[in-house]
């Protein structure tokens, strides 16, 4: 119900990985009996979140479409005296003696004395059904073999076990995952920051990085940190799920996103970063379409190593376009450096081919002819052309930006020397 948050996404991922690893069936069931929380908008956001993460499903159901099945199951319990009516509601009759054991593949056997459970409502007086009843009926009818969910459901599981038994249906295997914690080791909530899955798409994260991060929230495989989707499917095992709570660290997610950006196919990365470059409006569609795609590919390849999100990469890649720089660092060119940079610009006008090796050769030659060396203008040139003190190799990034922009920016910075 509601929107898909980090905890629900981690649970969905573990179910998906287990189903795919076992070559089983992954079922997406929207449990929408809570009308206040389950709106068409929230359901669509759940589906969009799942699509973005790449968690494809084999079967899809909405709980409210199965009301007839729920009524038949409830009536069966009433007919057999396992449920009764009181105050207009239907109640399940819990055994007064003995215990109910939940067999959990992660936690082991958890025992609940029946006298502490008490009878509970399965159908409200208005005719609507309680979640804890319909979820059991649906699991039974859909022949669910494994229920993998958060440990906040554990205390309700004995009710589910009793209902499975009363309906004469096999009890599925349960795995109750440990909660996700904030850095203060309390349960992750909105006060810790973003928790809705699509917020991370809006912040510029790659879906494969988010999947990798979610998988590591409670599962591990040796000392490895970076996993492809295919590797996760191949390696995932419930035996490697941790019993203790996993800590959500934004810095870890940023690091993983950076690693996956380095690994991403360049053409796909360009498709992903394009909206981020166009959104601020400084670069328009015509500019994007005019720039040689190879320039964009080389530029993205050089710049992505230092970027943690698509937003970072988009900001870095603006320097490949004929737009005024928005420097990260102050561009300072001294009166001594200015004529040297003009000389370099004049030399680079004739550099052919405009590749890193030729650029280095001609820059050094121009500086030597003026009694200077590369170290005299290297930083100033980088600042003038990129607006940043640090970045990829100087000659590589100049080659990627291209002759026209490089020489124009060198001249502009030199003309502004001392201002």
GROMACS .gro file of C-alpha atoms in nm:
model
  419
    1UNK     CA    1   0.000   0.000   0.000
    2UNK     CA    2   0.101   0.363  -0.031
    3UNK     CA    3   0.426   0.453  -0.204
    4UNK     CA    4   0.728   0.228  -0.251
    5UNK     CA    5   0.987   0.325   0.005
    6UNK     CA    6   1.338   0.194   0.061
    7UNK     CA    7   1.226  -0.079   0.302
    8UNK     CA    8   0.957  -0.210   0.070
    9UNK     CA    9   1.193  -0.191  -0.227
   10UNK     CA   10   1.456  -0.395  -0.041
   11UNK     CA   11   1.189  -0.655   0.042
   12UNK     CA   12   1.068  -0.664  -0.320
   13UNK     CA   13   1.426  -0.700  -0.442
   14UNK     CA   14   1.502  -0.994  -0.212
   15UNK     CA   15   1.184  -1.169  -0.330
   16UNK     CA   16   1.274  -1.094  -0.693
   17UNK     CA   17   1.633  -1.213  -0.658
   18UNK     CA   18   1.525  -1.533  -0.486
   19UNK     CA   19   1.261  -1.606  -0.750
   20UNK     CA   20   1.500  -1.536  -1.036
   21UNK     CA   21   1.782  -1.738  -0.876
   22UNK     CA   22   1.547  -2.034  -0.828
   23UNK     CA   23   1.392  -1.984  -1.175
   24UNK     CA   24   1.061  -1.948  -0.996
   25UNK     CA   25   0.770  -1.706  -1.033
   26UNK     CA   26   0.773  -1.351  -0.900
   27UNK     CA   27   0.425  -1.218  -0.826
   28UNK     CA   28   0.343  -0.851  -0.778
   29UNK     CA   29   0.027  -0.816  -0.574
   30UNK     CA   30  -0.102  -0.472  -0.486
   31UNK     CA   31  -0.260  -0.503  -0.143
   32UNK     CA   32  -0.507  -0.220  -0.184
   33UNK     CA   33  -0.773  -0.299   0.073
   34UNK     CA   34  -0.678   0.021   0.258
   35UNK     CA   35  -0.864   0.270   0.041
   36UNK     CA   36  -0.715   0.576   0.209
   37UNK     CA   37  -0.355   0.474   0.139
   38UNK     CA   38  -0.406   0.295  -0.193
   39UNK     CA   39  -0.491   0.555  -0.453
   40UNK     CA   40  -0.449   0.515  -0.827
   41UNK     CA   41  -0.158   0.759  -0.806
   42UNK     CA   42   0.021   0.566  -0.533
   43UNK     CA   43  -0.031   0.235  -0.714
   44UNK     CA   44   0.112   0.380  -1.035
   45UNK     CA   45   0.411   0.509  -0.839
   46UNK     CA   46   0.470   0.160  -0.700
   47UNK     CA   47   0.462   0.017  -1.053
   48UNK     CA   48   0.689   0.293  -1.185
   49UNK     CA   49   0.933   0.234  -0.898
   50UNK     CA   50   0.944  -0.137  -0.976
   51UNK     CA   51   0.996  -0.068  -1.346
   52UNK     CA   52   1.277   0.178  -1.274
   53UNK     CA   53   1.453  -0.076  -1.053
   54UNK     CA   54   1.409  -0.339  -1.323
   55UNK     CA   55   1.209  -0.573  -1.099
   56UNK     CA   56   0.991  -0.731  -1.364
   57UNK     CA   57   0.703  -0.950  -1.255
   58UNK     CA   58   0.550  -1.269  -1.396
   59UNK     CA   59   0.199  -1.220  -1.258
   60UNK     CA   60   0.012  -0.911  -1.138
   61UNK     CA   61  -0.291  -0.888  -0.909
   62UNK     CA   62  -0.487  -0.631  -0.711
   63UNK     CA   63  -0.626  -0.759  -0.387
   64UNK     CA   64  -0.957  -0.579  -0.429
   65UNK     CA   65  -1.024  -0.779  -0.746
   66UNK     CA   66  -1.047  -1.097  -0.538
   67UNK     CA   67  -1.326  -1.006  -0.297
   68UNK     CA   68  -1.537  -1.306  -0.402
   69UNK     CA   69  -1.253  -1.546  -0.316
   70UNK     CA   70  -1.209  -1.379   0.022
   71UNK     CA   71  -1.581  -1.408   0.096
   72UNK     CA   72  -1.586  -1.778   0.004
   73UNK     CA   73  -1.293  -1.850   0.235
   74UNK     CA   74  -1.445  -1.653   0.522
   75UNK     CA   75  -1.783  -1.822   0.477
   76UNK     CA   76  -1.608  -2.160   0.483
   77UNK     CA   77  -1.456  -2.076   0.822
   78UNK     CA   78  -1.797  -1.961   0.947
   79UNK     CA   79  -1.967  -2.277   0.823
   80UNK     CA   80  -1.714  -2.496   1.003
   81UNK     CA   81  -1.735  -2.305   1.329
   82UNK     CA   82  -1.380  -2.173   1.301
   83UNK     CA   83  -1.513  -1.818   1.285
   84UNK     CA   84  -1.813  -1.647   1.443
   85UNK     CA   85  -2.009  -1.323   1.423
   86UNK     CA   86  -2.010  -1.059   1.696
   87UNK     CA   87  -2.118  -0.695   1.675
   88UNK     CA   88  -2.167  -0.735   1.301
   89UNK     CA   89  -1.805  -0.840   1.241
   90UNK     CA   90  -1.668  -1.187   1.172
   91UNK     CA   91  -1.404  -1.311   1.414
   92UNK     CA   92  -1.152  -1.592   1.377
   93UNK     CA   93  -1.156  -1.832   1.670
   94UNK     CA   94  -0.801  -1.876   1.805
   95UNK     CA   95  -0.732  -2.201   1.993
   96UNK     CA   96  -0.725  -2.135   2.367
   97UNK     CA   97  -0.452  -2.386   2.440
   98UNK     CA   98  -0.109  -2.471   2.305
   99UNK     CA   99   0.125  -2.262   2.094
  100UNK     CA  100   0.166  -2.158   1.734
  101UNK     CA  101   0.513  -2.199   1.589
  102UNK     CA  102   0.641  -1.981   1.307
  103UNK     CA  103   0.913  -2.162   1.114
  104UNK     CA  104   1.137  -1.884   0.988
  105UNK     CA  105   1.426  -1.965   0.753
  106UNK     CA  106   1.629  -1.676   0.895
  107UNK     CA  107   1.527  -1.656   1.261
  108UNK     CA  108   1.456  -2.023   1.325
  109UNK     CA  109   1.143  -2.136   1.511
  110UNK     CA  110   0.955  -1.860   1.695
  111UNK     CA  111   0.687  -1.977   1.939
  112UNK     CA  112   0.374  -1.779   2.029
  113UNK     CA  113   0.143  -1.901   2.311
  114UNK     CA  114  -0.211  -1.910   2.175
  115UNK     CA  115  -0.363  -1.761   2.490
  116UNK     CA  116  -0.177  -1.437   2.412
  117UNK     CA  117  -0.306  -1.412   2.056
  118UNK     CA  118  -0.681  -1.384   2.124
  119UNK     CA  119  -0.958  -1.395   1.864
  120UNK     CA  120  -0.928  -1.139   1.585
  121UNK     CA  121  -1.154  -0.981   1.324
  122UNK     CA  122  -1.133  -1.111   0.966
  123UNK     CA  123  -1.433  -0.920   0.826
  124UNK     CA  124  -1.543  -0.579   0.946
  125UNK     CA  125  -1.904  -0.492   1.016
  126UNK     CA  126  -1.915  -0.291   0.691
  127UNK     CA  127  -1.834  -0.608   0.494
  128UNK     CA  128  -1.473  -0.523   0.414
  129UNK     CA  129  -1.198  -0.771   0.496
  130UNK     CA  130  -0.898  -0.731   0.722
  131UNK     CA  131  -0.555  -0.738   0.554
  132UNK     CA  132  -0.431  -1.026   0.769
  133UNK     CA  133  -0.710  -1.247   0.639
  134UNK     CA  134  -0.702  -1.162   0.269
  135UNK     CA  135  -0.323  -1.189   0.248
  136UNK     CA  136  -0.348  -1.550   0.365
  137UNK     CA  137  -0.628  -1.634   0.122
  138UNK     CA  138  -0.433  -1.480  -0.165
  139UNK     CA  139  -0.108  -1.654  -0.070
  140UNK     CA  140  -0.292  -1.986  -0.050
  141UNK     CA  141  -0.477  -1.946  -0.381
  142UNK     CA  142  -0.163  -1.828  -0.561
  143UNK     CA  143   0.038  -2.116  -0.418
  144UNK     CA  144   0.302  -1.886  -0.271
  145UNK     CA  145   0.596  -2.094  -0.148
  146UNK     CA  146   0.807  -1.821   0.014
  147UNK     CA  147   0.699  -1.508   0.198
  148UNK     CA  148   0.999  -1.277   0.240
  149UNK     CA  149   0.908  -0.960   0.429
  150UNK     CA  150   1.018  -0.720   0.700
  151UNK     CA  151   1.042  -0.836   1.060
  152UNK     CA  152   0.776  -0.581   1.157
  153UNK     CA  153   0.531  -0.847   1.029
  154UNK     CA  154   0.663  -1.119   1.259
  155UNK     CA  155   0.416  -1.064   1.544
  156UNK     CA  156   0.123  -1.104   1.303
  157UNK     CA  157   0.261  -1.418   1.142
  158UNK     CA  158   0.115  -1.662   1.400
  159UNK     CA  159  -0.231  -1.535   1.298
  160UNK     CA  160  -0.141  -1.611   0.939
  161UNK     CA  161  -0.016  -1.959   1.028
  162UNK     CA  162  -0.340  -2.035   1.214
  163UNK     CA  163  -0.545  -1.916   0.916
  164UNK     CA  164  -0.347  -2.130   0.670
  165UNK     CA  165  -0.404  -2.430   0.893
  166UNK     CA  166  -0.774  -2.353   0.939
  167UNK     CA  167  -0.819  -2.324   0.562
  168UNK     CA  168  -0.641  -2.656   0.515
  169UNK     CA  169  -0.371  -2.499   0.299
  170UNK     CA  170   0.010  -2.546   0.308
  171UNK     CA  171   0.194  -2.292   0.521
  172UNK     CA  172   0.459  -2.112   0.310
  173UNK     CA  173   0.820  -2.066   0.415
  174UNK     CA  174   0.872  -1.739   0.600
  175UNK     CA  175   1.177  -1.513   0.601
  176UNK     CA  176   1.152  -1.201   0.815
  177UNK     CA  177   1.419  -0.952   0.717
  178UNK     CA  178   1.585  -0.725   0.973
  179UNK     CA  179   1.481  -0.361   0.969
  180UNK     CA  180   1.679  -0.093   0.790
  181UNK     CA  181   1.836   0.160   1.026
  182UNK     CA  182   1.948   0.519   0.989
  183UNK     CA  183   2.302   0.619   1.079
  184UNK     CA  184   2.177   0.685   1.434
  185UNK     CA  185   2.076   0.316   1.446
  186UNK     CA  186   1.705   0.391   1.479
  187UNK     CA  187   1.449   0.264   1.230
  188UNK     CA  188   1.485   0.438   0.893
  189UNK     CA  189   1.219   0.705   0.847
  190UNK     CA  190   1.155   1.029   0.661
  191UNK     CA  191   1.351   1.224   0.921
  192UNK     CA  192   1.666   1.050   0.793
  193UNK     CA  193   1.608   1.199   0.446
  194UNK     CA  194   1.465   1.057   0.125
  195UNK     CA  195   1.296   0.719   0.161
  196UNK     CA  196   1.071   0.699  -0.148
  197UNK     CA  197   1.247   0.504  -0.424
  198UNK     CA  198   1.174   0.749  -0.706
  199UNK     CA  199   1.337   1.030  -0.509
  200UNK     CA  200   1.668   0.861  -0.584
  201UNK     CA  201   1.593   0.864  -0.956
  202UNK     CA  202   1.518   1.236  -0.921
  203UNK     CA  203   1.856   1.283  -0.751
  204UNK     CA  204   2.041   1.125  -1.043
  205UNK     CA  205   2.111   0.771  -0.927
  206UNK     CA  206   2.135   0.478  -1.167
  207UNK     CA  207   1.883   0.197  -1.111
  208UNK     CA  208   2.157  -0.067  -1.107
  209UNK     CA  209   2.337   0.123  -0.832
  210UNK     CA  210   2.017   0.142  -0.627
  211UNK     CA  211   1.959  -0.232  -0.674
  212UNK     CA  212   2.319  -0.304  -0.570
  213UNK     CA  213   2.279  -0.083  -0.264
  214UNK     CA  214   1.946  -0.235  -0.161
  215UNK     CA  215   2.087  -0.585  -0.199
  216UNK     CA  216   2.370  -0.496   0.038
  217UNK     CA  217   2.119  -0.381   0.300
  218UNK     CA  218   2.103  -0.715   0.476
  219UNK     CA  219   2.283  -0.948   0.233
  220UNK     CA  220   2.652  -0.997   0.169
  221UNK     CA  221   2.878  -1.219  -0.037
  222UNK     CA  222   3.236  -1.215   0.083
  223UNK     CA  223   3.407  -0.877   0.071
  224UNK     CA  224   3.260  -0.779  -0.265
  225UNK     CA  225   3.071  -0.451  -0.284
  226UNK     CA  226   2.991  -0.387  -0.650
  227UNK     CA  227   2.751  -0.631  -0.816
  228UNK     CA  228   2.577  -0.631  -1.151
  229UNK     CA  229   2.214  -0.738  -1.165
  230UNK     CA  230   2.319  -1.066  -1.328
  231UNK     CA  231   2.575  -1.133  -1.055
  232UNK     CA  232   2.316  -1.069  -0.783
  233UNK     CA  233   2.077  -1.319  -0.941
  234UNK     CA  234   2.351  -1.580  -0.970
  235UNK     CA  235   2.484  -1.533  -0.616
  236UNK     CA  236   2.178  -1.450  -0.406
  237UNK     CA  237   2.107  -1.691  -0.125
  238UNK     CA  238   1.888  -1.662   0.182
  239UNK     CA  239   2.172  -1.827   0.374
  240UNK     CA  240   2.373  -1.505   0.335
  241UNK     CA  241   2.102  -1.272   0.466
  242UNK     CA  242   2.205  -1.106   0.793
  243UNK     CA  243   1.998  -1.123   1.109
  244UNK     CA  244   2.102  -0.781   1.235
  245UNK     CA  245   1.965  -0.451   1.111
  246UNK     CA  246   2.134  -0.292   0.809
  247UNK     CA  247   2.244   0.072   0.822
  248UNK     CA  248   2.140   0.301   0.537
  249UNK     CA  249   2.440   0.519   0.452
  250UNK     CA  250   2.391   0.783   0.185
  251UNK     CA  251   2.768   0.804   0.137
  252UNK     CA  252   2.778   0.433   0.053
  253UNK     CA  253   2.501   0.476  -0.204
  254UNK     CA  254   2.686   0.769  -0.362
  255UNK     CA  255   3.005   0.562  -0.381
  256UNK     CA  256   2.823   0.269  -0.541
  257UNK     CA  257   2.657   0.501  -0.791
  258UNK     CA  258   2.997   0.639  -0.884
  259UNK     CA  259   3.128   0.285  -0.944
  260UNK     CA  260   2.830   0.193  -1.162
  261UNK     CA  261   2.865   0.517  -1.360
  262UNK     CA  262   3.223   0.415  -1.436
  263UNK     CA  263   3.100   0.076  -1.558
  264UNK     CA  264   2.799   0.198  -1.755
  265UNK     CA  265   2.783   0.168  -2.133
  266UNK     CA  266   2.868   0.514  -2.268
  267UNK     CA  267   2.579   0.536  -2.514
  268UNK     CA  268   2.333   0.442  -2.240
  269UNK     CA  269   2.498   0.689  -2.003
  270UNK     CA  270   2.453   0.966  -2.259
  271UNK     CA  271   2.084   0.879  -2.292
  272UNK     CA  272   2.048   0.897  -1.913
  273UNK     CA  273   2.242   1.220  -1.864
  274UNK     CA  274   2.083   1.406  -2.158
  275UNK     CA  275   1.769   1.524  -1.968
  276UNK     CA  276   1.989   1.645  -1.684
  277UNK     CA  277   2.200   1.853  -1.923
  278UNK     CA  278   1.895   2.001  -2.096
  279UNK     CA  279   1.689   2.068  -1.782
  280UNK     CA  280   1.860   2.390  -1.661
  281UNK     CA  281   1.808   2.541  -2.008
  282UNK     CA  282   2.166   2.657  -2.069
  283UNK     CA  283   2.211   2.379  -2.324
  284UNK     CA  284   1.922   2.332  -2.566
  285UNK     CA  285   1.816   2.053  -2.800
  286UNK     CA  286   1.983   2.215  -3.099
  287UNK     CA  287   2.317   2.239  -2.917
  288UNK     CA  288   2.293   1.877  -2.809
  289UNK     CA  289   2.214   1.758  -3.160
  290UNK     CA  290   2.488   1.974  -3.315
  291UNK     CA  291   2.773   1.848  -3.099
  292UNK     CA  292   2.952   1.545  -3.240
  293UNK     CA  293   2.834   1.239  -3.046
  294UNK     CA  294   3.192   1.115  -3.027
  295UNK     CA  295   3.282   1.437  -2.844
  296UNK     CA  296   3.006   1.363  -2.593
  297UNK     CA  297   3.116   1.000  -2.555
  298UNK     CA  298   3.480   1.094  -2.496
  299UNK     CA  299   3.381   1.376  -2.264
  300UNK     CA  300   3.150   1.155  -2.060
  301UNK     CA  301   3.421   0.889  -2.039
  302UNK     CA  302   3.678   1.140  -1.911
  303UNK     CA  303   3.449   1.322  -1.670
  304UNK     CA  304   3.243   1.042  -1.515
  305UNK     CA  305   3.516   0.909  -1.285
  306UNK     CA  306   3.483   1.211  -1.056
  307UNK     CA  307   3.103   1.227  -1.066
  308UNK     CA  308   2.876   1.062  -0.812
  309UNK     CA  309   2.538   1.125  -0.977
  310UNK     CA  310   2.393   1.202  -1.318
  311UNK     CA  311   2.341   1.558  -1.194
  312UNK     CA  312   2.715   1.586  -1.126
  313UNK     CA  313   2.798   1.448  -1.469
  314UNK     CA  314   2.555   1.684  -1.640
  315UNK     CA  315   2.712   1.984  -1.469
  316UNK     CA  316   3.060   1.863  -1.563
  317UNK     CA  317   2.964   1.799  -1.926
  318UNK     CA  318   2.833   2.153  -1.980
  319UNK     CA  319   3.191   2.255  -2.060
  320UNK     CA  320   3.162   2.055  -2.385
  321UNK     CA  321   2.904   2.304  -2.514
  322UNK     CA  322   2.935   2.661  -2.636
  323UNK     CA  323   2.781   2.818  -2.327
  324UNK     CA  324   2.941   3.051  -2.071
  325UNK     CA  325   3.127   2.855  -1.807
  326UNK     CA  326   2.989   2.846  -1.455
  327UNK     CA  327   3.323   2.796  -1.279
  328UNK     CA  328   3.342   2.575  -0.974
  329UNK     CA  329   3.672   2.744  -0.885
  330UNK     CA  330   3.775   3.106  -0.940
  331UNK     CA  331   3.954   3.163  -1.269
  332UNK     CA  332   4.269   3.365  -1.195
  333UNK     CA  333   4.509   3.461  -1.474
  334UNK     CA  334   4.804   3.684  -1.392
  335UNK     CA  335   4.940   3.955  -1.617
  336UNK     CA  336   5.243   3.733  -1.679
  337UNK     CA  337   5.031   3.432  -1.775
  338UNK     CA  338   4.800   3.622  -2.012
  339UNK     CA  339   5.041   3.660  -2.309
  340UNK     CA  340   5.154   3.301  -2.264
  341UNK     CA  341   4.795   3.180  -2.290
  342UNK     CA  342   4.742   3.393  -2.602
  343UNK     CA  343   5.051   3.228  -2.753
  344UNK     CA  344   4.917   2.885  -2.664
  345UNK     CA  345   4.579   2.969  -2.818
  346UNK     CA  346   4.744   3.087  -3.139
  347UNK     CA  347   4.950   2.768  -3.158
  348UNK     CA  348   4.648   2.546  -3.093
  349UNK     CA  349   4.462   2.716  -3.380
  350UNK     CA  350   4.697   2.524  -3.609
  351UNK     CA  351   4.728   2.197  -3.415
  352UNK     CA  352   4.643   1.903  -3.637
  353UNK     CA  353   4.513   1.655  -3.545
  354UNK     CA  354   4.359   1.806  -3.233
  355UNK     CA  355   4.439   1.509  -3.014
  356UNK     CA  356   4.609   1.485  -2.671
  357UNK     CA  357   4.956   1.409  -2.808
  358UNK     CA  358   4.952   1.695  -3.060
  359UNK     CA  359   4.806   1.938  -2.805
  360UNK     CA  360   5.082   1.859  -2.555
  361UNK     CA  361   5.352   1.895  -2.823
  362UNK     CA  362   5.225   2.230  -2.948
  363UNK     CA  363   5.154   2.376  -2.603
  364UNK     CA  364   5.506   2.297  -2.490
  365UNK     CA  365   5.651   2.440  -2.812
  366UNK     CA  366   5.456   2.766  -2.780
  367UNK     CA  367   5.559   2.809  -2.418
  368UNK     CA  368   5.923   2.724  -2.485
  369UNK     CA  369   5.932   2.985  -2.760
  370UNK     CA  370   5.823   3.240  -2.497
  371UNK     CA  371   6.074   3.129  -2.233
  372UNK     CA  372   5.818   2.945  -2.022
  373UNK     CA  373   5.719   2.590  -1.935
  374UNK     CA  374   5.391   2.405  -1.902
  375UNK     CA  375   5.383   2.443  -1.524
  376UNK     CA  376   5.364   2.820  -1.568
  377UNK     CA  377   5.017   2.804  -1.724
  378UNK     CA  378   4.885   2.450  -1.672
  379UNK     CA  379   4.652   2.536  -1.382
  380UNK     CA  380   4.545   2.869  -1.530
  381UNK     CA  381   4.470   2.700  -1.863
  382UNK     CA  382   4.267   2.426  -1.695
  383UNK     CA  383   4.069   2.685  -1.499
  384UNK     CA  384   4.013   2.896  -1.809
  385UNK     CA  385   3.885   2.608  -2.021
  386UNK     CA  386   3.700   2.395  -1.763
  387UNK     CA  387   3.630   2.621  -1.465
  388UNK     CA  388   3.777   2.356  -1.234
  389UNK     CA  389   4.111   2.314  -1.062
  390UNK     CA  390   4.098   1.935  -1.088
  391UNK     CA  391   3.978   1.690  -1.346
  392UNK     CA  392   4.093   1.449  -1.616
  393UNK     CA  393   4.433   1.485  -1.780
  394UNK     CA  394   4.474   1.838  -1.920
  395UNK     CA  395   4.550   1.737  -2.278
  396UNK     CA  396   4.276   1.473  -2.283
  397UNK     CA  397   4.006   1.713  -2.169
  398UNK     CA  398   4.122   1.988  -2.408
  399UNK     CA  399   4.098   1.741  -2.696
  400UNK     CA  400   3.748   1.642  -2.587
  401UNK     CA  401   3.628   2.004  -2.563
  402UNK     CA  402   3.758   2.083  -2.909
  403UNK     CA  403   3.973   2.348  -3.075
  404UNK     CA  404   3.717   2.628  -3.108
  405UNK     CA  405   3.599   2.631  -2.748
  406UNK     CA  406   3.949   2.578  -2.606
  407UNK     CA  407   4.109   2.866  -2.795
  408UNK     CA  408   3.813   3.098  -2.735
  409UNK     CA  409   3.818   3.034  -2.361
  410UNK     CA  410   4.196   3.077  -2.338
  411UNK     CA  411   4.170   3.413  -2.515
  412UNK     CA  412   3.876   3.526  -2.302
  413UNK     CA  413   4.057   3.440  -1.978
  414UNK     CA  414   4.375   3.612  -2.097
  415UNK     CA  415   4.186   3.927  -2.191
  416UNK     CA  416   4.030   3.934  -1.845
  417UNK     CA  417   4.364   3.901  -1.667
  418UNK     CA  418   4.400   4.126  -1.367
  419UNK     CA  419   4.033   4.234  -1.367
   0.00000   0.00000   0.00000
